[in-house]
Every structure is written in C-alpha cells, then in structure tokens.
Amino acid sequence: MLVLPLSFSLAACGTDDGKAEPVGTDGAKSVEAKQSPKPAAAPSPESPEDFLGLAEKAMAEEGPWTFSVTGQEGLTLQGQKSTASYRATVRRGMAPEALHSQGVSTSSKGAEENEEIYVVDGTAYLKQGAAPWKEAPASDPGMSNKIEDPVAVVEEFRAYAKAATGDEVGVTEADGTVELRVGSDRQKLTAVQDRAWVKKAVREFAPTAEQLRTAGIAVNDAQLTLSGLKEVLVLDAKTYRVRSHHFEFGFLVPYGGQDITFEQDVRQENQGPFAGRIELPVGVR
C-alpha cells in the first residue's frame, strides 16, 4: 500500500491593528493539516471478463506452475465398454511461455505407454513410448489434442465470454473460490455446434471419430447428439490464481438402431509454483 503525502497549509491570522496574533504560549503558529483524499477503491470484479483479467495477471506474476492432470475416455457399444486413462504432471512457464508434460496412458487391458511433450516457441515436441521425438506446430490438430495447458484455459474462457451470445459463462462465488462455467444438457449437436466450447469437444472427439470411420462406422456431425457438457474453471477468490479446471462431455453416435456412447473427463489441479526452468533436452531439436 502506498503512503500518500499530507498537504499542509500554514496561515497567520491578522488583527485589526496589523499585529500578528499569538496562538500559543510557545509562539507556534497555527497549522492546519489537510490529508489528500484517498483514491477510490478499485471496483469489485463482477463480469466473467473481470475475473479472467485478474486470473491472467495473477498467473503471470509467478511461475513456472505445476499441475496434476488426470483424464479418462470411454467408448460403449452394446454394453461393452473400452476405456483409456491418462495421468500426467504438467509444468507451465509464463515468461517466456513454455510447457513440459510427463505422463502415462493406460488402456482398458492395462497396457501402459509413456508420453512426454514440450511446447517451446509455438512448436510442440512429442515422444510416445519408444518412438522418436515428433515435431509439429503446437496448433496442429494432432498435437493440440495432446497438449493439456491449464493456463491457456483462461484465454479459452475469455473467448467464451466474448461470444455473440455473451451470457454463456456463469459465475459463482462460494467457499473462497470463484467458479466460471459453461455447459449444456443433452441436445442435438447441430443446435449448439457454433458454441466455442462445443467446438472444443468436437475437436477432442475427432481422433475417436476417425477410428470409428476406419472401422466402417459412419460418423456424421448432423446425426450426433451431445449427451451433455460441463466445463468449470475455478479461481482462488483472494488471489485469483487458477485452482483447477474440469472438462467433461459425451457424444451419442447412432449405429444399428442403437447408440455408441463416447465420454471424456479431464481434470487439472494447481499444485503451486516450482523452482526451475523449462528447456528442451539435448537432442530433441
């Protein structure tokens, strides 16, 4: 907090005979102290944009950050379910921006595969299992679906808030947190396909949709049903730092008079800052 200087006005009171009027036994002159008005308090954040701006600033003030990430995907047909899970530790640098993720995916049969990702200067470097490093722009669809960036979610929610509908992002303050959320109940994909957060779900579903097409199952956006979607960004109510992010959705794919059900659930938790730097290991480039 800044200490504001006091403004003093010194004045002598005149008498009718022109002589100075004494004002105290010690001969001191009267002193009128006037304190400068205090600046108005900053308005409390109210809109989603207000909270997201504070979150962006709070995350930039420190870092790199460490996040834990867990994810699950499931595909169900005729009562048979195939699942995969993922867990990782993600470190996210702020200045300069960089990301390093180390994780492992596990299939429904228990097979595990290590996965490591770096994102530096807009380029992603991916290593899966024993395969060599793969390099591509971070915006490449094949890479972007692999990158879990909890800090970038702030900018995604900003895009949601600036969408034409404008009121899509709900804000709830409770128990020391601020929750920003978007979501939808079950409805045809065509009814909500222009929403930014639905486009994100479609992008995440794309690799599985392609696998289904390869297996001879037609996947047409016009026939898909969004079974539900929930995305929640949680901020600390005092510091406005990102606490967590949760993205959950599902699609129903018509097939043979039934539905193939696809589900995904990804959760990210802030573990705090760490002392270190994110740098590409020797031999990656």
PDB file of C-alpha atoms in Angstrom:
ATOM      1  CA  MET A   1       0.000   0.000   0.000  1.00  0.00           C
ATOM      2  CA  LEU A   2       1.338   3.448  -0.892  1.00  0.00           C
ATOM      3  CA  VAL A   3       1.516   6.078   1.841  1.00  0.00           C
ATOM      4  CA  LEU A   4       0.095   9.331   0.480  1.00  0.00           C
ATOM      5  CA  PRO A   5       1.886  12.607   1.490  1.00  0.00           C
ATOM      6  CA  LEU A   6      -0.055  15.044   3.636  1.00  0.00           C
ATOM      7  CA  SER A   7      -0.734  18.554   2.314  1.00  0.00           C
ATOM      8  CA  PHE A   8      -0.176  21.327   4.890  1.00  0.00           C
ATOM      9  CA  SER A   9      -1.441  24.942   4.755  1.00  0.00           C
ATOM     10  CA  LEU A  10       0.269  27.443   7.067  1.00  0.00           C
ATOM     11  CA  ALA A  11      -1.530  30.746   7.766  1.00  0.00           C
ATOM     12  CA  ALA A  12      -1.220  33.647  10.243  1.00  0.00           C
ATOM     13  CA  CYS A  13      -4.402  35.282  11.478  1.00  0.00           C
ATOM     14  CA  GLY A  14      -4.330  39.098  11.206  1.00  0.00           C
ATOM     15  CA  THR A  15      -5.655  41.573  13.860  1.00  0.00           C
ATOM     16  CA  ASP A  16      -7.278  44.936  13.394  1.00  0.00           C
ATOM     17  CA  ASP A  17      -4.059  46.731  14.428  1.00  0.00           C
ATOM     18  CA  GLY A  18      -1.973  44.785  11.887  1.00  0.00           C
ATOM     19  CA  LYS A  19      -0.042  42.869  14.542  1.00  0.00           C
ATOM     20  CA  ALA A  20       0.246  39.128  14.425  1.00  0.00           C
ATOM     21  CA  GLU A  21      -1.998  37.423  16.924  1.00  0.00           C
ATOM     22  CA  PRO A  22      -0.211  34.904  19.169  1.00  0.00           C
ATOM     23  CA  VAL A  23      -1.760  31.491  19.069  1.00  0.00           C
ATOM     24  CA  GLY A  24       0.095  29.620  21.782  1.00  0.00           C
ATOM     25  CA  THR A  25       2.338  30.071  24.796  1.00  0.00           C
ATOM     26  CA  ASP A  26       5.266  28.705  22.806  1.00  0.00           C
ATOM     27  CA  GLY A  27       4.748  31.156  19.990  1.00  0.00           C
ATOM     28  CA  ALA A  28       3.955  28.470  17.477  1.00  0.00           C
ATOM     29  CA  LYS A  29       1.790  29.403  14.542  1.00  0.00           C
ATOM     30  CA  SER A  30      -1.444  27.557  13.817  1.00  0.00           C
ATOM     31  CA  VAL A  31      -1.065  24.627  11.494  1.00  0.00           C
ATOM     32  CA  GLU A  32      -3.942  23.212   9.511  1.00  0.00           C
ATOM     33  CA  ALA A  33      -3.294  19.720   8.281  1.00  0.00           C
ATOM     34  CA  LYS A  34      -5.292  18.558   5.323  1.00  0.00           C
ATOM     35  CA  GLN A  35      -4.989  14.986   4.188  1.00  0.00           C
ATOM     36  CA  SER A  36      -5.200  14.328   0.490  1.00  0.00           C
ATOM     37  CA  PRO A  37      -8.288  12.351  -0.406  1.00  0.00           C
ATOM     38  CA  LYS A  38      -7.694   8.612  -0.658  1.00  0.00           C
ATOM     39  CA  PRO A  39      -8.076   7.105  -4.103  1.00  0.00           C
ATOM     40  CA  ALA A  40     -11.345   5.341  -4.701  1.00  0.00           C
ATOM     41  CA  ALA A  41     -11.180   1.609  -4.123  1.00  0.00           C
ATOM     42  CA  ALA A  42     -10.970  -0.493  -7.252  1.00  0.00           C
ATOM     43  CA  PRO A  43     -14.388  -1.813  -8.238  1.00  0.00           C
ATOM     44  CA  SER A  44     -15.061  -5.409  -7.308  1.00  0.00           C
ATOM     45  CA  PRO A  45     -14.953  -7.828 -10.237  1.00  0.00           C
ATOM     46  CA  GLU A  46     -18.387  -8.814 -11.443  1.00  0.00           C
ATOM     47  CA  SER A  47     -18.342  -9.995 -15.040  1.00  0.00           C
ATOM     48  CA  PRO A  48     -16.547 -13.093 -16.366  1.00  0.00           C
ATOM     49  CA  GLU A  49     -14.147 -10.782 -18.203  1.00  0.00           C
ATOM     50  CA  ASP A  50     -13.278  -9.038 -14.904  1.00  0.00           C
ATOM     51  CA  PHE A  51     -12.372 -12.296 -13.183  1.00  0.00           C
ATOM     52  CA  LEU A  52     -10.477 -13.659 -16.194  1.00  0.00           C
ATOM     53  CA  GLY A  53      -8.391 -10.495 -16.449  1.00  0.00           C
ATOM     54  CA  LEU A  54      -7.434 -10.821 -12.789  1.00  0.00           C
ATOM     55  CA  ALA A  55      -6.635 -14.513 -13.265  1.00  0.00           C
ATOM     56  CA  GLU A  56      -4.378 -13.779 -16.216  1.00  0.00           C
ATOM     57  CA  LYS A  57      -2.487 -11.163 -14.200  1.00  0.00           C
ATOM     58  CA  ALA A  58      -2.221 -13.397 -11.114  1.00  0.00           C
ATOM     59  CA  MET A  59      -0.814 -16.346 -13.054  1.00  0.00           C
ATOM     60  CA  ALA A  60       1.723 -14.122 -14.824  1.00  0.00           C
ATOM     61  CA  GLU A  61       3.093 -12.808 -11.525  1.00  0.00           C
ATOM     62  CA  GLU A  62       4.670 -16.129 -10.642  1.00  0.00           C
ATOM     63  CA  GLY A  63       5.665 -19.367 -12.272  1.00  0.00           C
ATOM     64  CA  PRO A  64       6.522 -21.806 -13.655  1.00  0.00           C
ATOM     65  CA  TRP A  65       3.460 -23.588 -12.313  1.00  0.00           C
ATOM     66  CA  THR A  66       2.923 -27.292 -11.660  1.00  0.00           C
ATOM     67  CA  PHE A  67      -0.401 -29.005 -12.419  1.00  0.00           C
ATOM     68  CA  SER A  68      -1.555 -32.560 -11.957  1.00  0.00           C
ATOM     69  CA  VAL A  69      -3.698 -33.871 -14.813  1.00  0.00           C
ATOM     70  CA  THR A  70      -5.970 -36.903 -14.926  1.00  0.00           C
ATOM     71  CA  GLY A  71      -8.168 -37.964 -17.801  1.00  0.00           C
ATOM     72  CA  GLN A  72     -10.495 -40.776 -18.827  1.00  0.00           C
ATOM     73  CA  GLU A  73     -12.136 -41.734 -22.114  1.00  0.00           C
ATOM     74  CA  GLY A  74     -14.701 -44.424 -22.735  1.00  0.00           C
ATOM     75  CA  LEU A  75     -16.469 -45.912 -25.743  1.00  0.00           C
ATOM     76  CA  THR A  76     -19.516 -48.154 -25.131  1.00  0.00           C
ATOM     77  CA  LEU A  77     -21.350 -50.316 -27.688  1.00  0.00           C
ATOM     78  CA  GLN A  78     -23.959 -52.947 -26.868  1.00  0.00           C
ATOM     79  CA  GLY A  79     -22.963 -52.963 -23.224  1.00  0.00           C
ATOM     80  CA  GLN A  80     -19.263 -53.473 -23.939  1.00  0.00           C
ATOM     81  CA  LYS A  81     -17.027 -50.617 -22.851  1.00  0.00           C
ATOM     82  CA  SER A  82     -13.492 -49.802 -23.949  1.00  0.00           C
ATOM     83  CA  THR A  83     -11.674 -47.297 -21.756  1.00  0.00           C
ATOM     84  CA  ALA A  84      -8.371 -45.467 -21.521  1.00  0.00           C
ATOM     85  CA  SER A  85      -6.970 -43.303 -18.738  1.00  0.00           C
ATOM     86  CA  TYR A  86      -4.208 -40.746 -18.527  1.00  0.00           C
ATOM     87  CA  ARG A  87      -2.261 -39.091 -15.734  1.00  0.00           C
ATOM     88  CA  ALA A  88       0.498 -36.535 -16.007  1.00  0.00           C
ATOM     89  CA  THR A  89       2.457 -33.772 -14.345  1.00  0.00           C
ATOM     90  CA  VAL A  90       2.434 -30.544 -16.334  1.00  0.00           C
ATOM     91  CA  ARG A  91       4.815 -27.655 -15.744  1.00  0.00           C
ATOM     92  CA  ARG A  92       3.896 -24.357 -17.360  1.00  0.00           C
ATOM     93  CA  GLY A  93       6.331 -21.452 -17.706  1.00  0.00           C
ATOM     94  CA  MET A  94       4.976 -17.909 -18.000  1.00  0.00           C
ATOM     95  CA  ALA A  95       7.796 -15.665 -19.187  1.00  0.00           C
ATOM     96  CA  PRO A  96       8.792 -16.966 -21.589  1.00  0.00           C
ATOM     97  CA  GLU A  97       5.804 -19.213 -22.192  1.00  0.00           C
ATOM     98  CA  ALA A  98       6.725 -22.897 -22.285  1.00  0.00           C
ATOM     99  CA  LEU A  99       5.238 -26.232 -21.293  1.00  0.00           C
ATOM    100  CA  HIS A 100       6.573 -29.639 -20.286  1.00  0.00           C
ATOM    101  CA  SER A 101       4.333 -32.631 -19.642  1.00  0.00           C
ATOM    102  CA  GLN A 102       5.282 -36.119 -18.488  1.00  0.00           C
ATOM    103  CA  GLY A 103       2.579 -38.734 -18.247  1.00  0.00           C
ATOM    104  CA  VAL A 104       1.425 -42.256 -18.896  1.00  0.00           C
ATOM    105  CA  SER A 105      -1.675 -43.581 -20.650  1.00  0.00           C
ATOM    106  CA  THR A 106      -3.281 -46.890 -19.700  1.00  0.00           C
ATOM    107  CA  SER A 107      -5.578 -48.918 -21.942  1.00  0.00           C
ATOM    108  CA  SER A 108      -8.597 -50.923 -20.754  1.00  0.00           C
ATOM    109  CA  LYS A 109      -6.375 -54.028 -20.953  1.00  0.00           C
ATOM    110  CA  GLY A 110      -3.796 -52.474 -18.633  1.00  0.00           C
ATOM    111  CA  ALA A 111      -1.153 -51.695 -21.251  1.00  0.00           C
ATOM    112  CA  GLU A 112       0.815 -48.558 -20.383  1.00  0.00           C
ATOM    113  CA  GLU A 113       2.614 -46.096 -22.625  1.00  0.00           C
ATOM    114  CA  ASN A 114       4.780 -43.192 -21.515  1.00  0.00           C
ATOM    115  CA  GLU A 115       4.214 -39.818 -23.116  1.00  0.00           C
ATOM    116  CA  GLU A 116       6.305 -36.651 -22.929  1.00  0.00           C
ATOM    117  CA  ILE A 117       5.565 -33.277 -24.513  1.00  0.00           C
ATOM    118  CA  TYR A 118       7.420 -29.981 -24.753  1.00  0.00           C
ATOM    119  CA  VAL A 119       5.960 -26.784 -26.190  1.00  0.00           C
ATOM    120  CA  VAL A 120       8.516 -24.041 -26.837  1.00  0.00           C
ATOM    121  CA  ASP A 121       8.170 -21.016 -29.154  1.00  0.00           C
ATOM    122  CA  GLY A 122       4.933 -22.335 -30.627  1.00  0.00           C
ATOM    123  CA  THR A 123       6.402 -25.725 -31.576  1.00  0.00           C
ATOM    124  CA  ALA A 124       5.411 -28.991 -29.911  1.00  0.00           C
ATOM    125  CA  TYR A 125       7.728 -31.952 -29.424  1.00  0.00           C
ATOM    126  CA  LEU A 126       6.090 -35.291 -28.661  1.00  0.00           C
ATOM    127  CA  LYS A 127       7.578 -38.616 -27.628  1.00  0.00           C
ATOM    128  CA  GLN A 128       5.322 -41.642 -27.171  1.00  0.00           C
ATOM    129  CA  GLY A 129       6.772 -44.881 -25.834  1.00  0.00           C
ATOM    130  CA  ALA A 130       9.941 -45.916 -27.641  1.00  0.00           C
ATOM    131  CA  ALA A 131       9.145 -43.873 -30.771  1.00  0.00           C
ATOM    132  CA  PRO A 132      11.457 -41.000 -31.724  1.00  0.00           C
ATOM    133  CA  TRP A 133      10.567 -37.389 -30.989  1.00  0.00           C
ATOM    134  CA  LYS A 134       7.927 -35.923 -33.290  1.00  0.00           C
ATOM    135  CA  GLU A 135       7.909 -32.194 -34.038  1.00  0.00           C
ATOM    136  CA  ALA A 136       4.997 -30.100 -35.300  1.00  0.00           C
ATOM    137  CA  PRO A 137       3.343 -26.706 -34.709  1.00  0.00           C
ATOM    138  CA  ALA A 138       1.519 -26.665 -31.394  1.00  0.00           C
ATOM    139  CA  SER A 139      -1.635 -25.630 -33.289  1.00  0.00           C
ATOM    140  CA  ASP A 140      -1.579 -28.822 -35.370  1.00  0.00           C
ATOM    141  CA  PRO A 141      -4.748 -30.828 -34.502  1.00  0.00           C
ATOM    142  CA  GLY A 142      -2.717 -33.946 -33.815  1.00  0.00           C
ATOM    143  CA  MET A 143      -0.635 -32.037 -31.293  1.00  0.00           C
ATOM    144  CA  SER A 144      -3.211 -29.713 -29.770  1.00  0.00           C
ATOM    145  CA  ASN A 145      -5.286 -32.673 -28.556  1.00  0.00           C
ATOM    146  CA  LYS A 146      -2.228 -33.974 -26.738  1.00  0.00           C
ATOM    147  CA  ILE A 147      -1.396 -30.702 -25.002  1.00  0.00           C
ATOM    148  CA  GLU A 148      -3.048 -30.072 -21.641  1.00  0.00           C
ATOM    149  CA  ASP A 149      -2.434 -26.398 -20.850  1.00  0.00           C
ATOM    150  CA  PRO A 150      -4.368 -25.273 -17.742  1.00  0.00           C
ATOM    151  CA  VAL A 151      -3.183 -21.657 -18.080  1.00  0.00           C
ATOM    152  CA  ALA A 152      -4.422 -21.387 -21.677  1.00  0.00           C
ATOM    153  CA  VAL A 153      -7.899 -22.249 -20.378  1.00  0.00           C
ATOM    154  CA  VAL A 154      -8.150 -18.664 -19.078  1.00  0.00           C
ATOM    155  CA  GLU A 155      -7.934 -17.376 -22.650  1.00  0.00           C
ATOM    156  CA  GLU A 156     -10.416 -20.012 -23.821  1.00  0.00           C
ATOM    157  CA  PHE A 157     -12.962 -18.804 -21.283  1.00  0.00           C
ATOM    158  CA  ARG A 158     -12.314 -15.243 -22.409  1.00  0.00           C
ATOM    159  CA  ALA A 159     -13.329 -16.332 -25.914  1.00  0.00           C
ATOM    160  CA  TYR A 160     -16.459 -17.942 -24.488  1.00  0.00           C
ATOM    161  CA  ALA A 161     -17.348 -14.717 -22.687  1.00  0.00           C
ATOM    162  CA  LYS A 162     -16.858 -12.626 -25.838  1.00  0.00           C
ATOM    163  CA  ALA A 163     -19.058 -14.897 -27.950  1.00  0.00           C
ATOM    164  CA  ALA A 164     -22.113 -13.449 -29.646  1.00  0.00           C
ATOM    165  CA  THR A 165     -24.475 -14.907 -27.045  1.00  0.00           C
ATOM    166  CA  GLY A 166     -22.496 -13.119 -24.338  1.00  0.00           C
ATOM    167  CA  ASP A 167     -24.221 -14.760 -21.364  1.00  0.00           C
ATOM    168  CA  GLU A 168     -22.822 -18.255 -21.788  1.00  0.00           C
ATOM    169  CA  VAL A 169     -20.308 -18.044 -18.932  1.00  0.00           C
ATOM    170  CA  GLY A 170     -21.849 -18.317 -15.478  1.00  0.00           C
ATOM    171  CA  VAL A 171     -20.050 -17.011 -12.369  1.00  0.00           C
ATOM    172  CA  THR A 172     -20.495 -18.389  -8.848  1.00  0.00           C
ATOM    173  CA  GLU A 173     -18.632 -17.221  -5.723  1.00  0.00           C
ATOM    174  CA  ALA A 174     -18.609 -19.555  -2.721  1.00  0.00           C
ATOM    175  CA  ASP A 175     -16.271 -21.118  -0.139  1.00  0.00           C
ATOM    176  CA  GLY A 176     -13.268 -18.993  -1.069  1.00  0.00           C
ATOM    177  CA  THR A 177     -13.476 -19.725  -4.782  1.00  0.00           C
ATOM    178  CA  VAL A 178     -14.848 -18.224  -7.968  1.00  0.00           C
ATOM    179  CA  GLU A 179     -16.276 -20.707 -10.465  1.00  0.00           C
ATOM    180  CA  LEU A 180     -16.709 -19.857 -14.121  1.00  0.00           C
ATOM    181  CA  ARG A 181     -18.688 -22.417 -16.080  1.00  0.00           C
ATOM    182  CA  VAL A 182     -20.258 -23.264 -19.397  1.00  0.00           C
ATOM    183  CA  GLY A 183     -22.320 -26.292 -20.268  1.00  0.00           C
ATOM    184  CA  SER A 184     -25.240 -27.959 -21.941  1.00  0.00           C
ATOM    185  CA  ASP A 185     -27.744 -30.687 -21.303  1.00  0.00           C
ATOM    186  CA  ARG A 186     -28.495 -33.356 -23.888  1.00  0.00           C
ATOM    187  CA  GLN A 187     -29.363 -31.970 -27.328  1.00  0.00           C
ATOM    188  CA  LYS A 188     -28.550 -32.439 -30.996  1.00  0.00           C
ATOM    189  CA  LEU A 189     -25.071 -31.302 -31.928  1.00  0.00           C
ATOM    190  CA  THR A 190     -26.444 -29.146 -34.739  1.00  0.00           C
ATOM    191  CA  ALA A 191     -28.274 -26.995 -32.169  1.00  0.00           C
ATOM    192  CA  VAL A 192     -25.082 -25.947 -30.373  1.00  0.00           C
ATOM    193  CA  GLN A 193     -22.285 -26.650 -32.840  1.00  0.00           C
ATOM    194  CA  ASP A 194     -21.399 -22.954 -33.196  1.00  0.00           C
ATOM    195  CA  ARG A 195     -20.561 -22.571 -29.497  1.00  0.00           C
ATOM    196  CA  ALA A 196     -16.807 -22.347 -28.875  1.00  0.00           C
ATOM    197  CA  TRP A 197     -16.890 -24.848 -26.024  1.00  0.00           C
ATOM    198  CA  VAL A 198     -18.786 -27.358 -28.165  1.00  0.00           C
ATOM    199  CA  LYS A 199     -16.230 -26.937 -30.956  1.00  0.00           C
ATOM    200  CA  LYS A 200     -13.604 -27.876 -28.359  1.00  0.00           C
ATOM    201  CA  ALA A 201     -15.495 -31.096 -27.578  1.00  0.00           C
ATOM    202  CA  VAL A 202     -15.803 -31.931 -31.289  1.00  0.00           C
ATOM    203  CA  ARG A 203     -12.051 -31.428 -31.682  1.00  0.00           C
ATOM    204  CA  GLU A 204     -11.344 -33.732 -28.747  1.00  0.00           C
ATOM    205  CA  PHE A 205     -13.667 -36.363 -30.187  1.00  0.00           C
ATOM    206  CA  ALA A 206     -12.118 -36.172 -33.685  1.00  0.00           C
ATOM    207  CA  PRO A 207      -9.434 -38.907 -33.230  1.00  0.00           C
ATOM    208  CA  THR A 208     -12.040 -41.388 -31.951  1.00  0.00           C
ATOM    209  CA  ALA A 209     -14.457 -40.413 -34.723  1.00  0.00           C
ATOM    210  CA  GLU A 210     -11.756 -41.192 -37.277  1.00  0.00           C
ATOM    211  CA  GLN A 211     -11.117 -44.589 -35.666  1.00  0.00           C
ATOM    212  CA  LEU A 212     -14.829 -45.369 -35.903  1.00  0.00           C
ATOM    213  CA  ARG A 213     -14.895 -44.404 -39.573  1.00  0.00           C
ATOM    214  CA  THR A 214     -11.892 -46.649 -40.208  1.00  0.00           C
ATOM    215  CA  ALA A 215     -13.864 -49.485 -38.595  1.00  0.00           C
ATOM    216  CA  GLY A 216     -16.709 -48.868 -41.050  1.00  0.00           C
ATOM    217  CA  ILE A 217     -18.984 -46.893 -38.734  1.00  0.00           C
ATOM    218  CA  ALA A 218     -20.359 -43.691 -40.245  1.00  0.00           C
ATOM    219  CA  VAL A 219     -19.861 -40.655 -38.032  1.00  0.00           C
ATOM    220  CA  ASN A 220     -21.770 -37.627 -39.245  1.00  0.00           C
ATOM    221  CA  ASP A 221     -21.942 -34.408 -37.238  1.00  0.00           C
ATOM    222  CA  ALA A 222     -25.529 -33.888 -38.387  1.00  0.00           C
ATOM    223  CA  GLN A 223     -26.526 -37.130 -36.654  1.00  0.00           C
ATOM    224  CA  LEU A 224     -24.527 -36.739 -33.450  1.00  0.00           C
ATOM    225  CA  THR A 225     -26.129 -35.959 -30.115  1.00  0.00           C
ATOM    226  CA  LEU A 226     -24.313 -34.127 -27.358  1.00  0.00           C
ATOM    227  CA  SER A 227     -25.212 -36.175 -24.293  1.00  0.00           C
ATOM    228  CA  GLY A 228     -24.008 -33.380 -22.018  1.00  0.00           C
ATOM    229  CA  LEU A 229     -21.115 -30.986 -21.448  1.00  0.00           C
ATOM    230  CA  LYS A 230     -19.653 -29.268 -18.409  1.00  0.00           C
ATOM    231  CA  GLU A 231     -16.551 -27.089 -18.245  1.00  0.00           C
ATOM    232  CA  VAL A 232     -15.569 -25.363 -14.995  1.00  0.00           C
ATOM    233  CA  LEU A 233     -12.632 -23.050 -14.265  1.00  0.00           C
ATOM    234  CA  VAL A 234     -12.053 -22.496 -10.530  1.00  0.00           C
ATOM    235  CA  LEU A 235     -10.130 -19.458  -9.244  1.00  0.00           C
ATOM    236  CA  ASP A 236      -8.995 -18.572  -5.742  1.00  0.00           C
ATOM    237  CA  ALA A 237     -11.313 -15.802  -4.528  1.00  0.00           C
ATOM    238  CA  LYS A 238      -8.450 -13.810  -2.920  1.00  0.00           C
ATOM    239  CA  THR A 239      -5.518 -14.234  -5.296  1.00  0.00           C
ATOM    240  CA  TYR A 240      -7.497 -15.095  -8.477  1.00  0.00           C
ATOM    241  CA  ARG A 241      -4.958 -17.787  -9.299  1.00  0.00           C
ATOM    242  CA  VAL A 242      -6.235 -20.798 -11.191  1.00  0.00           C
ATOM    243  CA  ARG A 243      -7.042 -23.587  -8.748  1.00  0.00           C
ATOM    244  CA  SER A 244      -8.465 -26.188 -11.097  1.00  0.00           C
ATOM    245  CA  HIS A 245     -10.139 -26.915 -14.408  1.00  0.00           C
ATOM    246  CA  HIS A 246     -12.640 -29.645 -15.267  1.00  0.00           C
ATOM    247  CA  PHE A 247     -13.860 -30.546 -18.768  1.00  0.00           C
ATOM    248  CA  GLU A 248     -16.424 -33.310 -19.196  1.00  0.00           C
ATOM    249  CA  PHE A 249     -18.610 -34.193 -22.180  1.00  0.00           C
ATOM    250  CA  GLY A 250     -20.119 -37.038 -24.177  1.00  0.00           C
ATOM    251  CA  PHE A 251     -21.464 -37.852 -27.652  1.00  0.00           C
ATOM    252  CA  LEU A 252     -24.012 -40.381 -28.880  1.00  0.00           C
ATOM    253  CA  VAL A 253     -23.283 -41.925 -32.289  1.00  0.00           C
ATOM    254  CA  PRO A 254     -26.260 -43.711 -33.932  1.00  0.00           C
ATOM    255  CA  TYR A 255     -25.337 -47.206 -35.126  1.00  0.00           C
ATOM    256  CA  GLY A 256     -27.533 -50.182 -35.980  1.00  0.00           C
ATOM    257  CA  GLY A 257     -30.578 -48.836 -34.207  1.00  0.00           C
ATOM    258  CA  GLN A 258     -28.557 -48.147 -31.051  1.00  0.00           C
ATOM    259  CA  ASP A 259     -26.109 -45.529 -29.847  1.00  0.00           C
ATOM    260  CA  ILE A 260     -22.369 -45.761 -29.430  1.00  0.00           C
ATOM    261  CA  THR A 261     -21.547 -43.689 -26.359  1.00  0.00           C
ATOM    262  CA  PHE A 262     -18.345 -41.671 -26.146  1.00  0.00           C
ATOM    263  CA  GLU A 263     -17.337 -39.999 -22.860  1.00  0.00           C
ATOM    264  CA  GLN A 264     -14.362 -37.900 -21.796  1.00  0.00           C
ATOM    265  CA  ASP A 265     -13.459 -36.420 -18.402  1.00  0.00           C
ATOM    266  CA  VAL A 266     -10.298 -34.336 -17.844  1.00  0.00           C
ATOM    267  CA  ARG A 267      -9.312 -32.692 -14.557  1.00  0.00           C
ATOM    268  CA  GLN A 268      -6.394 -30.352 -13.827  1.00  0.00           C
ATOM    269  CA  GLU A 269      -5.308 -29.272 -10.350  1.00  0.00           C
ATOM    270  CA  ASN A 270      -2.837 -26.499  -9.499  1.00  0.00           C
ATOM    271  CA  GLN A 271      -0.014 -27.816  -7.297  1.00  0.00           C
ATOM    272  CA  GLY A 272       1.697 -24.433  -6.988  1.00  0.00           C
ATOM    273  CA  PRO A 273       4.852 -22.890  -8.445  1.00  0.00           C
ATOM    274  CA  PHE A 274       8.160 -24.701  -8.691  1.00  0.00           C
ATOM    275  CA  ALA A 275      11.755 -23.504  -8.840  1.00  0.00           C
ATOM    276  CA  GLY A 276      13.155 -24.387 -12.213  1.00  0.00           C
ATOM    277  CA  ARG A 277      13.186 -23.701 -15.921  1.00  0.00           C
ATOM    278  CA  ILE A 278      11.598 -25.456 -18.870  1.00  0.00           C
ATOM    279  CA  GLU A 279      14.190 -26.212 -21.526  1.00  0.00           C
ATOM    280  CA  LEU A 280      14.340 -28.725 -24.356  1.00  0.00           C
ATOM    281  CA  PRO A 281      16.688 -31.611 -23.594  1.00  0.00           C
ATOM    282  CA  VAL A 282      19.734 -32.099 -25.764  1.00  0.00           C
ATOM    283  CA  GLY A 283      18.963 -33.893 -28.992  1.00  0.00           C
ATOM    284  CA  VAL A 284      15.264 -33.057 -29.224  1.00  0.00           C
ATOM    285  CA  ARG A 285      15.610 -30.442 -31.971  1.00  0.00           C
TER     286      ARG A 285
END
